[in-house]
Amino acid sequence: PEDIAIVGIDNVHESSYANPPLSTFAPDKQELARLAVTLLVDRATGRRTQAAEIFYPAFALLARTSTIG
């Protein structure tokens, strides 16, 4: 265990209860939801007819014992 570091993604609730607690990248779920609804409404109303451009949502690193010992 001292030779590797493990990082998860999405900050699932159980990651903080693992042994050792799992470091994770946590997305801004509110931003992702807002973006998804905006794209859906734009498609449904005809304001967007082409595929969406690439978006890079914000993520925060929650460093826990799995990477910082």
PDB file of C-alpha atoms in Angstrom:
ATOM      1  CA  PRO A   1       0.000   0.000   0.000  1.00  0.00           C
ATOM      2  CA  GLU A   2       2.862   2.444   0.526  1.00  0.00           C
ATOM      3  CA  ASP A   3       3.857   1.999  -3.131  1.00  0.00           C
ATOM      4  CA  ILE A   4       0.580   3.051  -4.785  1.00  0.00           C
ATOM      5  CA  ALA A   5      -1.969   5.829  -4.566  1.00  0.00           C
ATOM      6  CA  ILE A   6      -5.596   5.375  -5.609  1.00  0.00           C
ATOM      7  CA  VAL A   7      -7.975   8.126  -6.685  1.00  0.00           C
ATOM      8  CA  GLY A   8     -11.667   7.762  -7.477  1.00  0.00           C
ATOM      9  CA  ILE A   9     -14.001   9.992  -9.381  1.00  0.00           C
ATOM     10  CA  ASP A  10     -17.495  11.346  -8.627  1.00  0.00           C
ATOM     11  CA  ASN A  11     -17.033  11.475  -4.834  1.00  0.00           C
ATOM     12  CA  VAL A  12     -19.442   8.646  -4.089  1.00  0.00           C
ATOM     13  CA  HIS A  13     -20.493   8.680  -0.443  1.00  0.00           C
ATOM     14  CA  GLU A  14     -18.804   5.369   0.342  1.00  0.00           C
ATOM     15  CA  SER A  15     -15.352   6.596  -0.689  1.00  0.00           C
ATOM     16  CA  SER A  16     -14.898   8.437   2.593  1.00  0.00           C
ATOM     17  CA  TYR A  17     -15.659   5.234   4.531  1.00  0.00           C
ATOM     18  CA  ALA A  18     -13.171   2.989   2.703  1.00  0.00           C
ATOM     19  CA  ASN A  19     -10.029   1.890   4.501  1.00  0.00           C
ATOM     20  CA  PRO A  20      -8.022   3.955   3.781  1.00  0.00           C
ATOM     21  CA  PRO A  21     -10.452   6.732   2.805  1.00  0.00           C
ATOM     22  CA  LEU A  22     -10.342   7.137  -0.982  1.00  0.00           C
ATOM     23  CA  SER A  23      -9.192  10.410  -2.510  1.00  0.00           C
ATOM     24  CA  THR A  24     -11.566  11.492  -5.255  1.00  0.00           C
ATOM     25  CA  PHE A  25     -12.281  14.071  -7.906  1.00  0.00           C
ATOM     26  CA  ALA A  26     -15.656  15.639  -7.163  1.00  0.00           C
ATOM     27  CA  PRO A  27     -17.527  17.220 -10.071  1.00  0.00           C
ATOM     28  CA  ASP A  28     -19.613  20.324  -9.636  1.00  0.00           C
ATOM     29  CA  LYS A  29     -22.914  18.435  -9.932  1.00  0.00           C
ATOM     30  CA  GLN A  30     -24.983  21.615  -9.912  1.00  0.00           C
ATOM     31  CA  GLU A  31     -23.028  22.956 -12.899  1.00  0.00           C
ATOM     32  CA  LEU A  32     -23.395  19.642 -14.741  1.00  0.00           C
ATOM     33  CA  ALA A  33     -27.150  19.564 -14.107  1.00  0.00           C
ATOM     34  CA  ARG A  34     -27.588  23.177 -15.236  1.00  0.00           C
ATOM     35  CA  LEU A  35     -25.627  22.489 -18.415  1.00  0.00           C
ATOM     36  CA  ALA A  36     -27.569  19.294 -19.173  1.00  0.00           C
ATOM     37  CA  VAL A  37     -30.939  21.021 -18.757  1.00  0.00           C
ATOM     38  CA  THR A  38     -29.841  23.986 -20.872  1.00  0.00           C
ATOM     39  CA  LEU A  39     -28.677  21.705 -23.691  1.00  0.00           C
ATOM     40  CA  LEU A  40     -31.868  19.639 -23.505  1.00  0.00           C
ATOM     41  CA  VAL A  41     -34.148  22.693 -23.605  1.00  0.00           C
ATOM     42  CA  ASP A  42     -32.139  24.211 -26.463  1.00  0.00           C
ATOM     43  CA  ARG A  43     -32.487  20.978 -28.472  1.00  0.00           C
ATOM     44  CA  ALA A  44     -36.196  20.603 -27.687  1.00  0.00           C
ATOM     45  CA  THR A  45     -37.009  24.178 -28.711  1.00  0.00           C
ATOM     46  CA  GLY A  46     -34.856  24.137 -31.845  1.00  0.00           C
ATOM     47  CA  ARG A  47     -32.342  26.712 -30.608  1.00  0.00           C
ATOM     48  CA  ARG A  48     -29.585  24.116 -30.951  1.00  0.00           C
ATOM     49  CA  THR A  49     -29.532  21.857 -33.995  1.00  0.00           C
ATOM     50  CA  GLN A  50     -25.890  20.762 -33.981  1.00  0.00           C
ATOM     51  CA  ALA A  51     -24.060  18.592 -31.500  1.00  0.00           C
ATOM     52  CA  ALA A  52     -22.896  20.368 -28.375  1.00  0.00           C
ATOM     53  CA  GLU A  53     -19.348  21.600 -28.148  1.00  0.00           C
ATOM     54  CA  ILE A  54     -17.035  19.998 -25.622  1.00  0.00           C
ATOM     55  CA  PHE A  55     -17.501  21.270 -22.085  1.00  0.00           C
ATOM     56  CA  TYR A  56     -15.004  21.030 -19.251  1.00  0.00           C
ATOM     57  CA  PRO A  57     -16.877  21.173 -15.943  1.00  0.00           C
ATOM     58  CA  ALA A  58     -15.153  22.105 -12.719  1.00  0.00           C
ATOM     59  CA  PHE A  59     -13.805  19.326 -10.514  1.00  0.00           C
ATOM     60  CA  ALA A  60     -12.359  19.550  -7.014  1.00  0.00           C
ATOM     61  CA  LEU A  61      -9.760  17.154  -5.652  1.00  0.00           C
ATOM     62  CA  LEU A  62     -10.693  15.796  -2.233  1.00  0.00           C
ATOM     63  CA  ALA A  63      -7.384  14.437  -0.987  1.00  0.00           C
ATOM     64  CA  ARG A  64      -7.832  11.661   1.552  1.00  0.00           C
ATOM     65  CA  THR A  65      -5.563   9.033   3.056  1.00  0.00           C
ATOM     66  CA  SER A  66      -5.390   6.868  -0.117  1.00  0.00           C
ATOM     67  CA  THR A  67      -3.053   9.449  -1.689  1.00  0.00           C
ATOM     68  CA  ILE A  68      -1.580  11.459   1.168  1.00  0.00           C
ATOM     69  CA  GLY A  69      -0.781   8.615   3.561  1.00  0.00           C
TER      70      GLY A  69
END
